[in-house]
CSV table of C-alpha atoms in Angstrom, one decimal:
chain,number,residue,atom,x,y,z
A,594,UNK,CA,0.0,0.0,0.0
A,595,UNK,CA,3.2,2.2,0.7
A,596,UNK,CA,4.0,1.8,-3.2
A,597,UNK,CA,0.0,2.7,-4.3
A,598,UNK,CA,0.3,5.7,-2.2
A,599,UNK,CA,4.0,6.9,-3.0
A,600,UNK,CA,3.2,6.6,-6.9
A,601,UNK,CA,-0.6,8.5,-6.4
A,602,UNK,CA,1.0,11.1,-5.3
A,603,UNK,CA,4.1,11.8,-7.5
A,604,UNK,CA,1.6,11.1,-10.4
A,605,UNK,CA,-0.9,13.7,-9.1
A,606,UNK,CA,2.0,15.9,-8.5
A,607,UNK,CA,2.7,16.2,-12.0
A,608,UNK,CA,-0.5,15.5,-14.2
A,609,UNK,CA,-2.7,17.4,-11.2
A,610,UNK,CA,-3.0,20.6,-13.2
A,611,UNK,CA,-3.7,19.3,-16.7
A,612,UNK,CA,-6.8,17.2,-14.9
A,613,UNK,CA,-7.7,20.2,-13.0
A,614,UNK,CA,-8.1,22.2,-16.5
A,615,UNK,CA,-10.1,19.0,-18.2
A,616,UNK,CA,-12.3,19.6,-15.0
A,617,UNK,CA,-12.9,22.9,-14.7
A,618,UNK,CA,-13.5,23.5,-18.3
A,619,UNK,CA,-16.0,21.1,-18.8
A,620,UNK,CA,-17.7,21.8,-16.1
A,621,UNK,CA,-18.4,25.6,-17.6
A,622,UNK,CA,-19.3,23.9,-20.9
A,623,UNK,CA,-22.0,22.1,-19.5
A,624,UNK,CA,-23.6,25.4,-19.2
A,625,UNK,CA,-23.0,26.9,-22.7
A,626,UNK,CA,-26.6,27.2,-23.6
A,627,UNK,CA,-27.3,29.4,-20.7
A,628,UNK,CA,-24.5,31.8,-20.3
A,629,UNK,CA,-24.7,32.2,-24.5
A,630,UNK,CA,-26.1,35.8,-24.2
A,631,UNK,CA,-26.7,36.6,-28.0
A,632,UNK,CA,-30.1,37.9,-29.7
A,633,UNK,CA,-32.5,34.8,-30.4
A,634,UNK,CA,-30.3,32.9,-28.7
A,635,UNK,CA,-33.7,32.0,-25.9
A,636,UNK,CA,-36.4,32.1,-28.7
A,637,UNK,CA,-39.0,29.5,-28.7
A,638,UNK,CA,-37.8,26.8,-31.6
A,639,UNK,CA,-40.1,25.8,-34.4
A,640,UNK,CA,-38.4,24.2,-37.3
A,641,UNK,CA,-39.7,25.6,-40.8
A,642,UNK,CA,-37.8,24.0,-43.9
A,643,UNK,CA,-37.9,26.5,-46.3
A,644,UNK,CA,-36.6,29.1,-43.7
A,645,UNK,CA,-34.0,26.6,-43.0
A,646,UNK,CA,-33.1,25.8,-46.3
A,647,UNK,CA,-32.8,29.8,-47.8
A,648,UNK,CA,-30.5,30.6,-44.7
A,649,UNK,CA,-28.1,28.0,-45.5
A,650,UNK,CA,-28.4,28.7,-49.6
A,651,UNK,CA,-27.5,32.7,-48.5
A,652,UNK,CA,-24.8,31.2,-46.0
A,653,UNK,CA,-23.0,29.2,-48.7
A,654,UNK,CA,-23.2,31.6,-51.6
A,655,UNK,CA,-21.8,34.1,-49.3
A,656,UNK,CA,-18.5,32.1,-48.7
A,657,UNK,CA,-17.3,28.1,-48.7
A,658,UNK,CA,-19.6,26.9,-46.1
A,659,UNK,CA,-18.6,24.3,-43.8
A,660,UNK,CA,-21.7,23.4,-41.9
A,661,UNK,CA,-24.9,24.5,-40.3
A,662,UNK,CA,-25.9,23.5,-36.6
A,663,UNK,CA,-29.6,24.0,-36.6
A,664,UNK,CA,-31.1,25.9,-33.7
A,665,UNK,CA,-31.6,23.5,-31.0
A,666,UNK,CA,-33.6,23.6,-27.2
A,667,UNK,CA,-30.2,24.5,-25.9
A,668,UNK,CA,-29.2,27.2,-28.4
A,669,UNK,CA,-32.0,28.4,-30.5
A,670,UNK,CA,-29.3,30.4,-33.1
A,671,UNK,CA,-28.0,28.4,-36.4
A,672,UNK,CA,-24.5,28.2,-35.8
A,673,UNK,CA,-22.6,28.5,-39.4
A,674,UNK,CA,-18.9,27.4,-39.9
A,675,UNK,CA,-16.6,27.9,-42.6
A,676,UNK,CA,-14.1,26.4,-44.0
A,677,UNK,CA,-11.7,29.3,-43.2
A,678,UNK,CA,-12.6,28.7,-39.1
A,679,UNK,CA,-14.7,31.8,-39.5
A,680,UNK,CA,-18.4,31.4,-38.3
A,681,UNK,CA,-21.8,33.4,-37.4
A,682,UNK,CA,-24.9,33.1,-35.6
A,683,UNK,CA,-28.2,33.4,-37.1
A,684,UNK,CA,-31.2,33.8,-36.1
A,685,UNK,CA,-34.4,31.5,-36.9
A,686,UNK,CA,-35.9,34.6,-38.8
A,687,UNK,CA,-32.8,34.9,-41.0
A,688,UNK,CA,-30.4,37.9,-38.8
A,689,UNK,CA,-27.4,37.5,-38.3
A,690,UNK,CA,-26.6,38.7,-34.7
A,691,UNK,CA,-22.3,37.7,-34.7
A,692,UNK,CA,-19.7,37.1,-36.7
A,693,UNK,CA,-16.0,36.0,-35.7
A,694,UNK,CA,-13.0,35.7,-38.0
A,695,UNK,CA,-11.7,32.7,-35.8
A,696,UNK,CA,-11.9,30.6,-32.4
A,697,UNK,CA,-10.4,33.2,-30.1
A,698,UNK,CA,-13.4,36.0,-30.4
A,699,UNK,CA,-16.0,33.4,-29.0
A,700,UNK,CA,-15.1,32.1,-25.8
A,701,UNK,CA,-17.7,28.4,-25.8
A,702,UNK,CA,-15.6,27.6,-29.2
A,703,UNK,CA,-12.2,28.2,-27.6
A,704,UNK,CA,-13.3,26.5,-24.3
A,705,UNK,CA,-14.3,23.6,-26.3
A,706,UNK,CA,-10.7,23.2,-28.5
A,707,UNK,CA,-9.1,23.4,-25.2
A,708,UNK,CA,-11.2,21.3,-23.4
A,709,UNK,CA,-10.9,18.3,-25.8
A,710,UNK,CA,-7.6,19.0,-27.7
A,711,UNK,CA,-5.6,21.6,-25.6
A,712,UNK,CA,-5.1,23.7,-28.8
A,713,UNK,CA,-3.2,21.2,-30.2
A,714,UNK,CA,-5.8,18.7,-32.7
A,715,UNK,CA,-5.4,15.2,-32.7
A,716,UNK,CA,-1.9,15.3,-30.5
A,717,UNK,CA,-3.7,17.5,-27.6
A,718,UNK,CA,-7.0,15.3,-27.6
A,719,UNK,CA,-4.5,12.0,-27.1
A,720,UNK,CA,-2.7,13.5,-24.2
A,721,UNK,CA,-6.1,14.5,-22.5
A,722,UNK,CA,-7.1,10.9,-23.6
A,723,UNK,CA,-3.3,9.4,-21.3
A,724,UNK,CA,-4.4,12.4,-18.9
A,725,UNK,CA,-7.8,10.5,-18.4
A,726,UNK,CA,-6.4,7.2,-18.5
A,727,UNK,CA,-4.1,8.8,-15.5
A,728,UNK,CA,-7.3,9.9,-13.5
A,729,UNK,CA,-9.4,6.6,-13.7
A,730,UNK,CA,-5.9,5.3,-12.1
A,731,UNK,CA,-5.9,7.6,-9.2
A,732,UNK,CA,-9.7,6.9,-8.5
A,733,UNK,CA,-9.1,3.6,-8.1
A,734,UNK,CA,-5.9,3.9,-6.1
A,735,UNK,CA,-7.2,6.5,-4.1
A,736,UNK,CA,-10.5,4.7,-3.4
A,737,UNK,CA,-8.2,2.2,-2.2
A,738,UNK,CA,-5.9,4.6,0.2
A,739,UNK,CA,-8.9,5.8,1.0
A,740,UNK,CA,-10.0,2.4,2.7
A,741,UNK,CA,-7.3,2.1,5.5
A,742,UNK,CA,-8.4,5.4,6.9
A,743,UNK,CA,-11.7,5.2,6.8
A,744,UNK,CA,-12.5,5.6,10.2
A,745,UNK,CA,-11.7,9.6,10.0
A,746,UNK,CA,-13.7,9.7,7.3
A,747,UNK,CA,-15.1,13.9,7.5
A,748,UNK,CA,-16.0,15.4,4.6
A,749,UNK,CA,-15.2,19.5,4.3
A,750,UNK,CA,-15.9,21.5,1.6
A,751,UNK,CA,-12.8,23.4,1.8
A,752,UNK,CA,-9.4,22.1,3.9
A,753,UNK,CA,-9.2,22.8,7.4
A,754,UNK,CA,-6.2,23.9,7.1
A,755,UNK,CA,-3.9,25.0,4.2
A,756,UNK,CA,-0.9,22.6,5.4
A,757,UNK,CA,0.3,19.4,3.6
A,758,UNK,CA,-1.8,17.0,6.4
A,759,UNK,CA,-4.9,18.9,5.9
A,760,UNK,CA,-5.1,19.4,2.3
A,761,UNK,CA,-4.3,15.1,2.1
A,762,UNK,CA,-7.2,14.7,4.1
A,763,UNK,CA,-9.5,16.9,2.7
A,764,UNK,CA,-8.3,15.4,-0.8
A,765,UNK,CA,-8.8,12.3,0.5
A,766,UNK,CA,-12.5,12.5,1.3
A,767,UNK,CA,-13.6,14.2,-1.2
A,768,UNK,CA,-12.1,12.1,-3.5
A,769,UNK,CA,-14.2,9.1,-2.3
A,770,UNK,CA,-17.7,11.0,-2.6
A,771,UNK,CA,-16.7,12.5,-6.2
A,772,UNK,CA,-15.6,8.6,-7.0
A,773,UNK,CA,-18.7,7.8,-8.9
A,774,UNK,CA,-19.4,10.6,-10.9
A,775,UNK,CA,-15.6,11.1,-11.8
A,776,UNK,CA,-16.1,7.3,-12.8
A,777,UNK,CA,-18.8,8.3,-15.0
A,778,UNK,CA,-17.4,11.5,-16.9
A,779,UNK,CA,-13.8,9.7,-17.1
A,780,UNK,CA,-15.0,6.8,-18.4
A,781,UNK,CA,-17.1,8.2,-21.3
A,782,UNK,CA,-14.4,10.7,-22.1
A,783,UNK,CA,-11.9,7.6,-22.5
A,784,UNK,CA,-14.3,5.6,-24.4
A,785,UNK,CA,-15.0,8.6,-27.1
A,786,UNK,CA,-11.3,9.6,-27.3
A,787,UNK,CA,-10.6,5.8,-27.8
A,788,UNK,CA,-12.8,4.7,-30.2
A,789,UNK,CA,-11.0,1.3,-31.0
A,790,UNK,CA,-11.1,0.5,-27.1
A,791,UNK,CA,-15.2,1.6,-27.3
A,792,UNK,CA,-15.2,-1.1,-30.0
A,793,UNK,CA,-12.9,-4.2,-28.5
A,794,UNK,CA,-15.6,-3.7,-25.2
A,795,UNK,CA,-18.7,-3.7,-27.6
A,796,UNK,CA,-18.0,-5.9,-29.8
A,797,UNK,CA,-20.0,-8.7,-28.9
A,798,UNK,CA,-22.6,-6.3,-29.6
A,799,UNK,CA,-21.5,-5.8,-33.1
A,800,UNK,CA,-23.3,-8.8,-34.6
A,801,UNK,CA,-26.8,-7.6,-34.6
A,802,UNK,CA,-26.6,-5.4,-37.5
A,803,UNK,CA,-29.7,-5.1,-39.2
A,804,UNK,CA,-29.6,-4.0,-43.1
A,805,UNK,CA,-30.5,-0.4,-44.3
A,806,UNK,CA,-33.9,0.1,-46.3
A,807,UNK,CA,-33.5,0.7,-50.2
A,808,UNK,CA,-32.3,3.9,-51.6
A,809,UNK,CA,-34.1,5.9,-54.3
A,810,UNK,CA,-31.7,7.5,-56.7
A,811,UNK,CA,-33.8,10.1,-58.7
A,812,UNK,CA,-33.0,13.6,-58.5
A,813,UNK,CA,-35.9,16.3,-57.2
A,814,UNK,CA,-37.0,18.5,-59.4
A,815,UNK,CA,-37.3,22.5,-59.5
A,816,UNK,CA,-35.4,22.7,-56.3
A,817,UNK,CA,-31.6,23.2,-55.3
A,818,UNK,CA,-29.2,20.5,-54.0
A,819,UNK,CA,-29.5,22.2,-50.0
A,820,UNK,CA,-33.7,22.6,-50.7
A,821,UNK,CA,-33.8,19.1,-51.6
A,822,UNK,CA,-31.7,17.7,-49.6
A,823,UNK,CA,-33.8,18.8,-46.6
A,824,UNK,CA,-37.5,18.2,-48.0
A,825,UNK,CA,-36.6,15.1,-48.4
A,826,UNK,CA,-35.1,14.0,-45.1
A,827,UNK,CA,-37.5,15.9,-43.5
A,828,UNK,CA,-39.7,13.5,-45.6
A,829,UNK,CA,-38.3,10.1,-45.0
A,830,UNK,CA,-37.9,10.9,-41.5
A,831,UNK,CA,-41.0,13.5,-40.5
A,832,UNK,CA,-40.9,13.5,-37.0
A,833,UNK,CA,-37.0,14.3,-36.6
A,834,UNK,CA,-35.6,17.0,-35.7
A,835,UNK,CA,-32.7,18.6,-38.5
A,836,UNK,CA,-29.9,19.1,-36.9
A,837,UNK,CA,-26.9,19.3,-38.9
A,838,UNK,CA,-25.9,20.2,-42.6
A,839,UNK,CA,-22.5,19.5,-44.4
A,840,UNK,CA,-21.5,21.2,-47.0
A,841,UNK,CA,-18.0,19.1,-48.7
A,842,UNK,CA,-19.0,20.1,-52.3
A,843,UNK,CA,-16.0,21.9,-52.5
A,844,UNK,CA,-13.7,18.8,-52.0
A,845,UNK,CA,-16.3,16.8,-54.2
A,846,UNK,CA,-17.6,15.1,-51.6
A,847,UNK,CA,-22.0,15.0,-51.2
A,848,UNK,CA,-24.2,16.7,-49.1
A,849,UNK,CA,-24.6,15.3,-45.3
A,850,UNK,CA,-27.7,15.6,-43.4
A,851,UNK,CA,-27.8,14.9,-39.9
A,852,UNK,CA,-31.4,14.2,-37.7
A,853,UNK,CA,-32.4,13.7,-34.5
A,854,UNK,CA,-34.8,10.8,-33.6
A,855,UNK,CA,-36.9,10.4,-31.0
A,856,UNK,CA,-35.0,7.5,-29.1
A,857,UNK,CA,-31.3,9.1,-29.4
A,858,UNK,CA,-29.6,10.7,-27.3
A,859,UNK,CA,-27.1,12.6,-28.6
A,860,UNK,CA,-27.9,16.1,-29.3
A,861,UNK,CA,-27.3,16.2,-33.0
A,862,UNK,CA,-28.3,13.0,-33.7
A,863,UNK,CA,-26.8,10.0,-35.6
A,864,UNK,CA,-29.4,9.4,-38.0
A,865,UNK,CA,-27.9,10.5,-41.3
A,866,UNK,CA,-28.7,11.0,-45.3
A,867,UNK,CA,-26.2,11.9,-48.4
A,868,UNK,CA,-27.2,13.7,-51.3
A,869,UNK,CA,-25.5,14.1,-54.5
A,870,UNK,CA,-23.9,18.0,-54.4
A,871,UNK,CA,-24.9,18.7,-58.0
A,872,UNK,CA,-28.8,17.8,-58.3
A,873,UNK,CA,-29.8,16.9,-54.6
A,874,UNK,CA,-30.1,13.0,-55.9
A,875,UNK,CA,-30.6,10.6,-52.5
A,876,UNK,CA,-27.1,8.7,-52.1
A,877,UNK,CA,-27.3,7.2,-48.5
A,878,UNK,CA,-29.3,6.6,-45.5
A,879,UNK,CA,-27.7,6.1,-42.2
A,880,UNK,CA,-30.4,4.8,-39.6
A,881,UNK,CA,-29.8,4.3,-35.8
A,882,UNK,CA,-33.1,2.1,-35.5
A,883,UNK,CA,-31.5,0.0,-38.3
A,884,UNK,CA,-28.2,-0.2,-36.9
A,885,UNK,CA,-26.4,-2.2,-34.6
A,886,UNK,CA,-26.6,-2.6,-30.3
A,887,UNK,CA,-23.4,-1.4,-30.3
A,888,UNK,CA,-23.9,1.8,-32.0
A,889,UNK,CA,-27.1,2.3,-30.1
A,890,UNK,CA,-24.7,2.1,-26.6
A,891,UNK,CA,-21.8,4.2,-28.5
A,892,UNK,CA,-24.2,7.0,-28.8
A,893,UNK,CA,-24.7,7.8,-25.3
A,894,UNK,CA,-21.5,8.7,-24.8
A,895,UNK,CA,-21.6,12.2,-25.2
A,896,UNK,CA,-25.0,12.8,-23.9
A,897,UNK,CA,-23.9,11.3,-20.7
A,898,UNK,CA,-20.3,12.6,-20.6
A,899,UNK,CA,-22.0,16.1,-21.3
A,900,UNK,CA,-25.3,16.1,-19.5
A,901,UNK,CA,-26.9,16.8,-22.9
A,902,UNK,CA,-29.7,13.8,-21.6
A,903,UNK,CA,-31.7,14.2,-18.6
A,904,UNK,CA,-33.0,17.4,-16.1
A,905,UNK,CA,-31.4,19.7,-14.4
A,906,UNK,CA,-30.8,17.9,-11.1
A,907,UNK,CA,-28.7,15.6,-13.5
A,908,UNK,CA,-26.4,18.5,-14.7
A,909,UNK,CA,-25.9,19.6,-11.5
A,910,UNK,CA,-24.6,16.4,-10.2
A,911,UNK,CA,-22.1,16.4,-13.8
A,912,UNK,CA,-20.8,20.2,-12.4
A,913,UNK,CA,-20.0,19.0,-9.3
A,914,UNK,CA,-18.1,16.2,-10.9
A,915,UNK,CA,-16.0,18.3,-13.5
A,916,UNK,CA,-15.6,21.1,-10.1
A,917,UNK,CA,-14.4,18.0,-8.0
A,918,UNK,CA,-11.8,17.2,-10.4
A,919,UNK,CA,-10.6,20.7,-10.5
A,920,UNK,CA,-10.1,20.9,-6.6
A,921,UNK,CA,-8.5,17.5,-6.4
A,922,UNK,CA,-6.3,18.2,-9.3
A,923,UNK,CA,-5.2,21.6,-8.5
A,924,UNK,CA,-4.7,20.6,-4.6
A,925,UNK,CA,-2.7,18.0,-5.0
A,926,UNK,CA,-0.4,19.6,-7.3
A,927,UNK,CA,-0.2,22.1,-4.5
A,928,UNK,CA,0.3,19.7,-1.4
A,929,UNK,CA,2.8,18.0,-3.4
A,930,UNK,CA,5.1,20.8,-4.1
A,931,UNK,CA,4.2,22.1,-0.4
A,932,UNK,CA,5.9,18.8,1.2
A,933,UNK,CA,9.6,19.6,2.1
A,934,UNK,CA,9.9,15.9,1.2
A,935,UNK,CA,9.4,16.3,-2.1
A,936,UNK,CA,11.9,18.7,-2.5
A,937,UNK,CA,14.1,17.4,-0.5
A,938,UNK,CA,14.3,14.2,-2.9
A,939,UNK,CA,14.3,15.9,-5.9
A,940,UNK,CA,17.0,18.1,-4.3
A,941,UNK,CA,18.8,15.2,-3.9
A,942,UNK,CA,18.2,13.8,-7.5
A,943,UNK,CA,19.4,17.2,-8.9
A,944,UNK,CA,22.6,16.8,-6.7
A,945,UNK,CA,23.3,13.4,-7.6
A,946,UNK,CA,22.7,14.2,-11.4
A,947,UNK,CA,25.2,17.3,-11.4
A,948,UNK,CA,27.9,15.0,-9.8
A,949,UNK,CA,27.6,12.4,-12.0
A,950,UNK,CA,28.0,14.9,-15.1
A,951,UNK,CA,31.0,16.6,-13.5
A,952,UNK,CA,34.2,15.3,-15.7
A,953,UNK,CA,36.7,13.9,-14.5
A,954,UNK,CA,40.2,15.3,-14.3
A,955,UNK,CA,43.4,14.0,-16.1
A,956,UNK,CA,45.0,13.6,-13.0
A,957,UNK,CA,42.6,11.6,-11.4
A,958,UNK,CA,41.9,9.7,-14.6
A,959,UNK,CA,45.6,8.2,-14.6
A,960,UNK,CA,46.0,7.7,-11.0
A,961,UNK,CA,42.8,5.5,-11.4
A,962,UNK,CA,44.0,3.4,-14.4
A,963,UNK,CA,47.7,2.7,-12.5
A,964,UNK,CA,45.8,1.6,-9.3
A,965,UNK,CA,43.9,-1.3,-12.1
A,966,UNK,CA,47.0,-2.1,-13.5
A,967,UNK,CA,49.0,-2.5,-10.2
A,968,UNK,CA,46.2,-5.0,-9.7
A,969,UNK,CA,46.1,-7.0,-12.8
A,970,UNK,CA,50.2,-7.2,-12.3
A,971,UNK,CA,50.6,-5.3,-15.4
């Protein structure tokens, strides 16, 4: 147990911080939809196609459009993005009420990059992915170190006291209450950040998959690619929600049309169509109710790691989770570097490293090779 506790804490002394940021961070995103203080952005929703479908034909003969997020319960502005990282928000009537050249001028966009990818893409959302794996470890362990003193168990909000002792044993009770709901958010972060993990524990899920219905291929008539495209998703599917449009024509690629059915979970949905870019022809449907039990389970991943499913009472309990991991994180990067221990080893480390890379002189270079030949008999 002496090891367990000895490597929780030189762990958390280093990779404290970086989980305290994943923490606080997400915790303040849960809440994007209500601190998102823009025109329109609290307007009752109703979904009209037509509407829909001339703001996005205006939106992507104004510049390369990316994508459209349709107004939603959460945020009842279209959110448009192009492919230049410049964006707007829109209205359901058609106004524009901002614009931003890139990330940085809209602070739920920026939150977001750094939340999942530290500013850094792919490499960033990997080292929050080791950073996670990292926390899951120190629930467990700490769970565990929790245990053997479990009879002082006294839960504070705050540390009694702002020395080493105290700040261990506030961390160390508040640890155990947050254990199930950090369980919860780290363990659906890990599982989207690693995809091919999501799929080895799902896989005997996999088999299930039930074939796709037919595909029409004629093109619509008398209506652009974007008009068609939505009449006729909204037609196949008429009691989802549109949630998402794709614009790749640039690259060649077809139009993507994401919905929202009744029995997902995920806020944008993972029922999908593909249109032909040129004519609005019917390429592909994607349908969840169609689809694998593994898919169906992979979908509530975000909706659970986010608090995008559920009431209130349920995002509340996600704050106090991402909050939790802040104070843990940030205190026992603190406490560590408070201990005169720790600095006392890695004094000690330093010292040892210096004299080891201090050369030796010619002097006492010879004198040390005639001492071993004296003793070979040389």
């Amino acid at each position: 147990m002496r090891t367990i506790s000895t490597i929780h804490r030189w762990a958390g002394g280093f990779i404290g911080l970086l989980l305290a940021l994943i923490g606080l961070t997400g915790a303040i995103l849960l809440w994007e939809g209500e601190w998102l203080s823009l025109p329109g952005a609290h307007d009752p929703l109703h979904e009209n196609v037509a509407s829909i479908a001339a703001i996005a034909e205006r939106a992507a003969s104004a510049g390369d459009l990316s994508r459209i997020t349709f107004a939603s319960d959460e945020t009842a502005l279209h959110q448009l993005v192009f492919a230049d990282g410049s964006g707007a928000y829109v209205r359901q009537d058609g106004a524009v009420v901002d614009r931003w050249a890139t990330q940085w001028e809209r602070p739920e966009l920026w939150l977001f990059d750094l939340h999942h990818h530290l500013f850094s893409g792919h490499v960033g959302e990997t080292v929050t992915g080791i950073a996670g794996i990292a926390g899951f470890l120190f629930v467990v362990t700490g769970s565990l170190l929790w245990w053997r003193s479990r009879r002082r168990f006294a839960p504070t909000l705050w540390p009694g006291a702002f020395t080493p002792a105290g700040i261990v044993k506030h961390h160390r009770d508040l640890g155990i209450l947050a254990a199930p709901l950090l369980l919860v958010s780290i363990s659906t972060g890990l599982l989207m950040v690693f995809p091919g993990a999501a799929d080895m524990i799902l896989s005997p899920l996999a088999a299930d998959e039930a074939g796709q219905p037919p595909v029409a291929s004629t093109a619509v008539p008398n209506r652009t690619p974007i008009a068609a495209a939505l009449e006729q998703s909204k037609r196949i599917f008429p009691r989802a929600a549109l949630r998402r449009l794709s614009l790749p024509a640039a690259t060649g690629g077809p139009i993507a049309v994401r919905m929202k059915q009744d029995f997902e979970w995920t806020p944008n949905g993972r029922t999908q169509l593909t249109f032909d870019a040129s004519n609005g022809r019917l390429l592909t449907i994607d349908d969840p109710s169609r689809g694998p039990s593994s898919a169906a389970v992979r979908e509530k991943f975000y909706p659970i790691h986010s608090a995008k499913v559920g009431p209130v009472a349920y995002k509340m309990v996600m704050t106090l989770s991402g909050l939790s991991l802040f104070v843990l994180g940030l205190f026992a990067t603190y406490s560590f570097w408070l201990r005169k221990g720790t600095r006392s080893r890695l004094s000690r480390l330093t010292r040892h490293s210096s004299l080891r890379m201090r050369t030796v002189s010619p002097t006492r270079r010879n004198r040390r090779k005639g001492a071993q030949a004296a003793s070979s008999g040389g």
